[in-house]
N, CA, C and O atoms as a DFTB+ gen file, in Angstrom:
504 C
 N C O
     1  1       0.816      -1.256      -0.024
     2  2       0.073       0.092       0.073
     3  2       0.858       1.263       0.319
     4  3       1.571       1.395       1.314
     5  1       0.705       2.262      -0.747
     6  2       1.204       3.407      -0.713
     7  2       0.387       4.532      -0.032
     8  3      -0.798       4.740      -0.292
     9  1       1.129       5.254       0.880
    10  2       0.427       6.249       1.700
    11  2       0.878       7.651       1.018
    12  3       2.055       7.887       0.745
    13  1      -0.018       8.410       0.812
    14  2      -0.130       9.754      -0.091
    15  2       0.142      11.033       1.336
    16  3      -0.309      11.025       2.481
    17  1       0.820      11.768       0.817
    18  2       0.711      12.819       1.577
    19  2       0.751      14.207       0.914
    20  3       1.559      14.500       0.033
    21  1      -0.216      15.067       1.421
    22  2      -0.549      16.253       0.831
    23  2       0.813      17.210       0.859
    24  3       1.321      17.634       1.897
    25  1       1.316      17.473      -0.523
    26  2       2.363      18.362      -0.390
    27  2       2.300      19.955      -0.479
    28  3       2.941      20.804       0.142
    29  1       1.252      20.084      -1.522
    30  2       0.924      21.529      -1.901
    31  2      -0.465      21.721      -2.390
    32  3      -0.930      20.809      -3.074
    33  1      -1.274      22.864      -2.125
    34  2      -2.320      23.352      -2.931
    35  2      -2.102      24.515      -3.593
    36  3      -1.352      25.301      -3.015
    37  1      -2.559      24.860      -4.679
    38  2      -2.110      25.996      -5.615
    39  2      -3.527      26.884      -5.701
    40  3      -4.605      26.420      -6.071
    41  1      -3.315      28.102      -5.328
    42  2      -4.356      28.894      -5.333
    43  2      -4.250      30.388      -6.094
    44  3      -3.183      31.002      -6.125
    45  1      -5.080      30.731      -6.505
    46  2      -5.174      31.948      -7.344
    47  2      -5.276      33.249      -6.360
    48  3      -6.182      33.260      -5.526
    49  1      -4.488      34.198      -6.431
    50  2      -4.648      35.409      -5.420
    51  2      -4.576      36.599      -6.312
    52  3      -4.215      36.499      -7.485
    53  1      -4.979      37.923      -5.661
    54  2      -4.804      39.035      -6.384
    55  2      -3.407      39.540      -6.089
    56  3      -2.813      40.105      -7.008
    57  1      -2.811      39.401      -4.905
    58  2      -1.546      39.866      -4.561
    59  2      -0.869      38.888      -3.597
    60  3      -1.047      38.846      -2.380
    61  1       0.035      38.009      -4.422
    62  2       0.710      36.927      -3.432
    63  2       1.616      37.256      -2.269
    64  3       1.876      36.511      -1.324
    65  1       2.159      38.766      -2.528
    66  2       2.957      39.012      -1.479
    67  2       2.091      39.219      -0.342
    68  3       2.245      38.623       0.724
    69  1       1.227      40.021      -0.557
    70  2      -0.040      40.415       0.839
    71  2      -0.457      38.889       1.364
    72  3      -0.476      38.657       2.572
    73  1      -0.755      37.975       0.493
    74  2      -1.016      36.681       1.127
    75  2      -0.236      35.817       1.694
    76  3      -0.608      35.046       2.578
    77  1       0.950      35.880       1.212
    78  2       2.211      35.162       1.927
    79  2       2.581      35.779       3.070
    80  3       3.119      35.152       3.983
    81  1       2.249      37.487       3.148
    82  2       2.671      37.958       4.560
    83  2       1.742      37.512       5.418
    84  3       2.105      37.312       6.577
    85  1       0.419      37.272       5.061
    86  2      -0.802      36.876       6.137
    87  2      -0.457      35.834       6.585
    88  3      -0.425      35.704       7.809
    89  1      -0.051      34.646       5.630
    90  2       0.045      33.220       5.917
    91  2       1.414      33.076       7.080
    92  3       1.380      32.344       8.068
    93  1       2.510      33.901       6.711
    94  2       3.622      33.968       7.718
    95  2       3.126      34.513       8.981
    96  3       3.452      33.948      10.025
    97  1       2.405      35.505       9.005
    98  2       1.888      36.299      10.249
    99  2       1.002      35.110      10.990
   100  3       1.286      34.755      12.135
   101  1      -0.023      34.560      10.293
   102  2      -0.761      33.548      11.194
   103  2      -0.249      32.215      11.469
   104  3      -0.688      31.587      12.432
   105  1       0.629      31.738      10.717
   106  2       0.875      30.163      10.674
   107  2       2.511      30.061      11.017
   108  3       3.004      29.002      11.406
   109  1       3.343      31.358      10.818
   110  2       4.762      31.169      10.978
   111  2       5.498      30.580       9.695
   112  3       6.699      30.313       9.657
   113  1       4.613      30.420       8.672
   114  2       5.432      29.752       7.290
   115  2       6.287      30.634       6.788
   116  3       6.246      31.820       7.118
   117  1       7.150      30.156       5.940
   118  2       8.121      30.886       5.326
   119  2       7.950      30.649       3.789
   120  3       7.269      29.709       3.378
   121  1       8.596      31.542       2.932
   122  2       8.687      31.659       1.550
   123  2       9.568      30.561       1.126
   124  3      10.739      30.817       1.407
   125  1       9.400      29.382       0.522
   126  2      10.132      28.619       0.113
   127  2      10.641      28.915      -1.426
   128  3      11.724      28.471      -1.805
   129  1       9.880      29.610      -2.194
   130  2      10.353      29.787      -3.314
   131  2       9.442      31.025      -4.010
   132  3       8.311      31.268      -3.587
   133  1       9.981      31.700      -4.998
   134  2       9.221      32.973      -5.527
   135  2       9.717      33.086      -6.668
   136  3      10.938      33.232      -6.736
   137  1       8.908      33.052      -7.912
   138  2       9.592      33.412      -9.326
   139  2       8.324      33.434     -10.265
   140  3       7.151      33.381      -9.896
   141  1       8.870      33.537     -11.746
   142  2       8.014      33.443     -12.606
   143  2       7.286      32.286     -12.885
   144  3       7.956      31.253     -12.894
   145  1       5.848      32.162     -13.163
   146  2       5.368      30.960     -13.579
   147  2       5.437      30.299     -14.832
   148  3       5.384      31.031     -15.820
   149  1       5.537      29.138     -15.002
   150  2       5.806      28.607     -16.380
   151  2       4.781      29.098     -17.431
   152  3       5.278      29.308     -18.537
   153  1       3.515      29.313     -17.320
   154  2       2.687      30.040     -18.192
   155  2       2.573      31.372     -18.238
   156  3       1.733      31.962     -18.918
   157  1       3.469      31.936     -17.469
   158  2       3.029      33.373     -17.103
   159  2       2.733      33.841     -15.780
   160  3       2.513      33.010     -14.899
   161  1       2.699      35.165     -15.511
   162  2       2.472      35.290     -14.300
   163  2       3.432      35.170     -13.120
   164  3       4.635      35.220     -13.380
   165  1       3.070      35.029     -11.943
   166  2       4.215      35.007     -10.749
   167  2       3.561      34.122      -9.544
   168  3       2.387      34.218      -9.184
   169  1       4.434      33.334      -9.047
   170  2       4.023      32.260      -7.787
   171  2       4.789      32.576      -6.826
   172  3       5.916      32.990      -7.098
   173  1       4.373      32.460      -5.483
   174  2       5.287      32.062      -4.435
   175  2       4.532      30.859      -3.659
   176  3       3.334      30.607      -3.528
   177  1       5.684      30.226      -3.204
   178  2       5.604      29.069      -2.401
   179  2       5.743      29.364      -1.030
   180  3       6.864      29.701      -0.650
   181  1       4.547      29.285       0.029
   182  2       4.715      29.695       1.246
   183  2       4.175      28.686       2.180
   184  3       3.033      28.247       2.047
   185  1       5.057      28.269       3.224
   186  2       4.610      26.812       3.998
   187  2       5.732      26.481       4.926
   188  3       6.390      27.323       5.538
   189  1       5.911      25.088       4.985
   190  2       6.891      24.564       6.001
   191  2       7.921      23.883       4.755
   192  3       7.651      24.091       3.572
   193  1       8.883      23.218       5.082
   194  2       9.785      22.568       4.323
   195  2       9.045      21.263       3.931
   196  3       9.670      20.679       3.045
   197  1       7.997      20.666       4.278
   198  2       7.533      19.559       3.986
   199  2       5.959      19.853       3.144
   200  3       5.327      18.921       2.647
   201  1       5.481      21.311       3.097
   202  2       4.305      21.455       2.512
   203  2       3.942      22.729       2.329
   204  3       4.348      23.516       3.185
   205  1       3.239      23.192       1.383
   206  2       3.153      24.755       1.170
   207  2       2.047      24.886       0.364
   208  3       1.562      23.903      -0.196
   209  1       1.537      26.143       0.227
   210  2       0.496      26.620      -0.359
   211  2       1.163      27.521      -1.704
   212  3       1.802      28.542      -1.448
   213  1       1.004      27.154      -2.897
   214  2       1.362      28.097      -3.784
   215  2       0.447      29.021      -4.262
   216  3      -0.548      28.583      -4.839
   217  1       0.624      30.466      -4.104
   218  2       0.009      31.752      -4.452
   219  2       0.194      32.087      -5.799
   220  3       1.284      32.593      -6.064
   221  1      -0.691      31.913      -6.816
   222  2      -0.349      32.360      -8.067
   223  2      -1.186      33.595      -8.474
   224  3      -2.316      33.776      -8.020
   225  1      -0.575      34.460      -9.369
   226  2      -1.339      35.453      -9.790
   227  2      -0.567      35.877     -11.275
   228  3       0.611      35.745     -11.606
   229  1      -1.755      36.447     -12.027
   230  2      -1.276      36.984     -13.429
   231  2      -1.727      38.226     -13.836
   232  3      -2.711      38.504     -13.151
   233  1      -1.448      39.194     -14.710
   234  2      -2.096      40.595     -14.865
   235  2      -3.485      40.503     -14.927
   236  3      -4.187      41.414     -14.489
   237  1      -4.069      39.252     -15.548
   238  2      -5.660      39.226     -15.600
   239  2      -6.236      39.406     -14.484
   240  3      -7.175      40.189     -14.339
   241  1      -5.598      38.499     -13.304
   242  2      -6.056      38.388     -12.045
   243  2      -5.892      39.680     -11.332
   244  3      -6.884      40.187     -10.809
   245  1      -4.852      40.200     -11.268
   246  2      -4.634      41.544     -10.829
   247  2      -5.720      42.686     -11.010
   248  3      -6.211      43.393     -10.129
   249  1      -5.960      42.689     -12.309
   250  2      -7.012      43.441     -12.776
   251  2      -8.430      43.252     -12.465
   252  3      -9.268      44.151     -12.530
   253  1      -8.655      42.073     -12.135
   254  2      -9.956      41.851     -12.008
   255  2     -10.281      42.049     -10.360
   256  3      -9.441      42.344      -9.510
   257  1     -11.743      41.804     -10.131
   258  2     -12.112      42.007      -8.909
   259  2     -11.619      40.794      -8.023
   260  3     -11.823      39.642      -8.403
   261  1     -10.912      41.092      -6.738
   262  2     -10.123      40.136      -6.194
   263  2     -10.928      39.112      -5.423
   264  3     -10.306      38.397      -4.638
   265  1     -12.196      38.959      -5.546
   266  2     -13.116      37.993      -5.025
   267  2     -13.493      37.091      -6.386
   268  3     -14.573      36.504      -6.437
   269  1     -12.647      37.031      -7.350
   270  2     -13.115      36.116      -8.639
   271  2     -13.726      34.796      -8.183
   272  3     -13.483      34.474      -7.020
   273  1     -14.470      33.994      -8.909
   274  2     -14.882      32.697      -8.455
   275  2     -14.187      31.628      -8.860
   276  3     -14.734      30.526      -8.894
   277  1     -12.687      31.827      -9.278
   278  2     -11.923      30.766      -9.474
   279  2     -11.901      29.730      -8.520
   280  3     -12.366      30.227      -7.494
   281  1     -11.622      28.615      -8.326
   282  2     -11.735      27.563      -7.631
   283  2     -12.927      26.839      -7.093
   284  3     -12.811      25.862      -6.352
   285  1     -14.089      27.337      -7.480
   286  2     -15.452      26.681      -7.130
   287  2     -15.149      25.328      -7.680
   288  3     -14.711      25.213      -8.824
   289  1     -15.356      24.346      -6.942
   290  2     -16.387      24.180      -5.747
   291  2     -15.213      23.948      -4.314
   292  3     -15.430      23.134      -3.416
   293  1     -14.294      24.628      -4.360
   294  2     -13.495      24.631      -3.117
   295  2     -14.228      25.133      -1.691
   296  3     -14.666      26.276      -1.553
   297  1     -14.283      24.248      -0.802
   298  2     -14.923      24.961       0.265
   299  2     -14.242      25.452       1.179
   300  3     -14.843      26.290       1.851
   301  1     -13.010      25.203       1.511
   302  2     -12.175      25.858       2.421
   303  2     -10.791      25.331       2.681
   304  3     -10.690      24.145       2.369
   305  1      -9.795      25.825       3.120
   306  2      -8.446      25.178       3.359
   307  2      -8.188      25.176       5.060
   308  3      -8.079      26.230       5.685
   309  1      -8.127      24.129       5.560
   310  2      -8.078      23.968       7.000
   311  2      -6.337      23.896       7.351
   312  3      -5.566      23.278       6.617
   313  1      -5.905      24.612       8.553
   314  2      -4.737      24.836       8.940
   315  2      -5.073      24.492      10.648
   316  3      -6.061      24.926      11.239
   317  1      -4.143      23.728      11.182
   318  2      -4.177      23.468      12.483
   319  2      -3.146      24.403      13.099
   320  3      -2.132      24.728      12.481
   321  1      -3.438      24.851      14.391
   322  2      -2.535      25.823      15.142
   323  2      -2.591      25.078      16.729
   324  3      -3.287      24.147      17.133
   325  1      -1.626      25.850      17.371
   326  2      -1.592      25.505      18.938
   327  2      -2.393      26.445      19.582
   328  3      -3.161      26.098      20.479
   329  1      -2.281      27.702      19.182
   330  2      -2.920      28.836      20.104
   331  2      -3.936      29.330      19.071
   332  3      -3.629      30.042      18.115
   333  1      -5.394      28.816      19.390
   334  2      -6.296      29.553      18.455
   335  2      -6.639      30.763      18.696
   336  3      -7.032      31.387      17.711
   337  1      -6.621      31.360      19.780
   338  2      -6.916      32.771      20.169
   339  2      -6.224      33.788      19.501
   340  3      -6.626      34.803      18.932
   341  1      -4.790      33.189      19.731
   342  2      -3.650      34.230      19.414
   343  2      -3.844      34.342      17.635
   344  3      -3.551      35.347      16.986
   345  1      -4.312      33.273      17.153
   346  2      -4.177      33.518      15.431
   347  2      -5.599      34.257      15.063
   348  3      -5.676      35.083      14.153
   349  1      -6.609      33.901      15.800
   350  2      -7.699      34.636      15.676
   351  2      -7.775      36.324      15.860
   352  3      -8.476      37.073      15.180
   353  1      -6.852      36.724      16.978
   354  2      -6.415      38.074      16.985
   355  2      -5.705      38.562      15.848
   356  3      -5.869      39.681      15.362
   357  1      -4.899      37.679      15.430
   358  2      -4.159      38.230      14.088
   359  2      -4.979      38.260      12.894
   360  3      -4.570      38.985      11.986
   361  1      -6.101      37.589      12.705
   362  2      -6.670      37.532      11.689
   363  2      -7.413      38.629      11.589
   364  3      -7.535      39.191      10.501
   365  1      -8.168      39.204      13.003
   366  2      -8.644      40.474      13.015
   367  2      -7.818      41.627      12.970
   368  3      -8.321      42.620      12.444
   369  1      -6.624      41.718      13.420
   370  2      -5.653      42.758      13.043
   371  2      -5.300      43.118      11.658
   372  3      -5.036      44.253      11.261
   373  1      -5.326      41.847      10.844
   374  2      -5.250      42.041       9.379
   375  2      -6.557      42.578       8.647
   376  3      -6.595      42.738       7.427
   377  1      -7.682      42.857       9.546
   378  2      -8.852      43.593       8.809
   379  2      -9.726      42.669       8.356
   380  3     -10.556      43.013       7.515
   381  1      -9.691      41.449       8.797
   382  2     -10.492      40.200       8.243
   383  2     -11.274      39.575       9.464
   384  3     -10.859      39.567      10.623
   385  1     -12.488      39.046       9.014
   386  2     -13.525      38.883      10.065
   387  2     -13.445      37.274      10.348
   388  3     -13.735      36.445       9.486
   389  1     -13.048      36.970      11.561
   390  2     -13.437      35.590      12.081
   391  2     -14.971      35.501      12.196
   392  3     -15.761      36.413      12.442
   393  1     -15.223      34.157      11.957
   394  2     -16.768      33.761      12.110
   395  2     -17.000      32.421      12.221
   396  3     -16.028      31.667      12.168
   397  1     -18.142      31.958      12.371
   398  2     -18.470      30.350      12.485
   399  2     -17.656      30.023      13.684
   400  3     -16.904      29.109      13.347
   401  1     -17.527      30.228      14.479
   402  2     -16.572      29.738      15.705
   403  2     -17.381      28.415      16.342
   404  3     -18.558      28.475      16.700
   405  1     -16.602      27.282      16.419
   406  2     -17.307      25.950      17.024
   407  2     -16.222      25.407      17.902
   408  3     -15.005      25.560      17.798
   409  1     -17.002      24.658      18.899
   410  2     -16.296      23.969      19.922
   411  2     -16.647      22.675      19.885
   412  3     -17.572      22.552      20.688
   413  1     -16.358      21.453      19.287
   414  2     -16.988      20.133      19.107
   415  2     -15.961      19.323      18.664
   416  3     -14.852      19.678      18.265
   417  1     -16.429      18.173      18.767
   418  2     -15.209      17.027      18.393
   419  2     -14.913      17.082      17.170
   420  3     -15.886      17.159      16.420
   421  1     -13.631      17.066      16.567
   422  2     -12.686      16.831      17.412
   423  2     -11.900      17.917      17.950
   424  3     -10.892      17.628      18.595
   425  1     -12.260      19.270      17.754
   426  2     -11.617      20.349      18.130
   427  2     -12.309      21.520      18.137
   428  3     -13.469      21.535      17.723
   429  1     -11.616      22.807      18.668
   430  2     -11.982      24.135      18.375
   431  2     -11.680      24.668      17.101
   432  3     -10.773      24.188      16.422
   433  1     -12.454      25.743      16.673
   434  2     -12.295      26.414      15.278
   435  2     -12.979      27.542      15.172
   436  3     -13.850      27.927      15.951
   437  1     -12.491      28.232      13.951
   438  2     -13.063      29.272      13.408
   439  2     -12.780      29.509      11.897
   440  3     -11.828      29.015      11.292
   441  1     -13.711      30.313      11.371
   442  2     -13.299      30.359      10.014
   443  2     -13.280      31.927       9.335
   444  3     -14.052      32.779       9.776
   445  1     -12.491      32.182       8.410
   446  2     -12.321      33.523       7.800
   447  2     -12.162      33.591       6.184
   448  3     -11.585      32.649       5.641
   449  1     -12.543      34.434       5.563
   450  2     -12.407      34.838       4.273
   451  2     -11.237      35.793       3.990
   452  3     -11.262      36.907       4.512
   453  1     -10.255      35.447       3.232
   454  2      -9.231      36.468       3.068
   455  2      -9.568      37.334       1.912
   456  3     -10.613      37.089       1.310
   457  1      -8.858      38.258       1.547
   458  2      -9.109      39.308       0.611
   459  2      -9.532      38.966      -0.957
   460  3      -9.904      39.772      -1.810
   461  1      -9.339      37.334      -1.101
   462  2      -9.899      36.887      -2.514
   463  2     -11.128      36.112      -2.488
   464  3     -11.619      35.592      -3.490
   465  1     -11.652      36.045      -1.212
   466  2     -12.872      35.437      -1.081
   467  2     -12.470      33.616      -0.685
   468  3     -13.261      32.672      -0.680
   469  1     -11.340      33.610      -0.457
   470  2     -11.012      32.008      -0.244
   471  2     -11.236      31.882       1.479
   472  3     -10.682      32.618       2.294
   473  1     -12.106      30.859       1.782
   474  2     -12.333      30.644       3.132
   475  2     -11.140      29.966       3.466
   476  3     -10.471      29.431       2.582
   477  1     -10.726      29.927       4.943
   478  2      -9.894      29.376       5.669
   479  2     -10.345      28.808       6.898
   480  3     -11.110      29.511       7.559
   481  1     -10.077      27.837       7.286
   482  2     -10.685      27.225       8.710
   483  2      -9.289      27.018       9.209
   484  3      -8.333      26.538       8.600
   485  1      -9.367      27.556      10.660
   486  2      -8.046      27.538      11.665
   487  2      -8.869      26.489      12.788
   488  3     -10.055      26.580      13.104
   489  1      -7.889      25.496      13.274
   490  2      -8.408      24.510      14.302
   491  2      -7.509      24.264      14.977
   492  3      -6.364      24.070      14.568
   493  1      -7.877      24.230      16.139
   494  2      -6.817      23.517      17.219
   495  2      -7.407      22.317      17.789
   496  3      -8.597      22.170      18.068
   497  1      -6.498      21.499      17.931
   498  2      -6.776      20.066      18.603
   499  2      -6.236      19.852      20.199
   500  3      -6.392      18.878      20.936
   501  1      -5.530      21.160      20.448
   502  2      -5.083      20.980      22.034
   503  2      -5.984      21.327      22.903
   504  3      -5.749      21.232      24.107
C-alpha cells in the first residue's frame, strides 16, 4: 500500500505578496520559492519545508475583482494551530473577520475569508 501525503495546494490570488505575508503572520510559514510561473504570471510558495500553498497571480487576475470565482467548488483550506485565540487576534488585526466559531469534536475552530474570497478554517486540537 502506498501512503499519500499532501504536498501543496495551488490557489489564485490578486496579491501573492500580501497573502504570503498573512500566512507568515498567522502560521509562521516561510517563503520556500518565488518566481515567474511556467505559463506567465508570478507564484510564491509559502509554507513549511514539507508542505506549502502556492500563491499564483497574473496580470488578468490583478486587474479583476479580487473575489473572482476561480476555484469553485473549493469549500475551505484548513490549518491546525496550537494557539487558536492568538491566531484569531491576528486575523482580526489584518482587517479580516473571523466567523462560525465552533467547539465540538474533534477540536475548536473558526473560519475567515481572505481578500480573495478564499475561506480558511483554523482549528486547534489542543
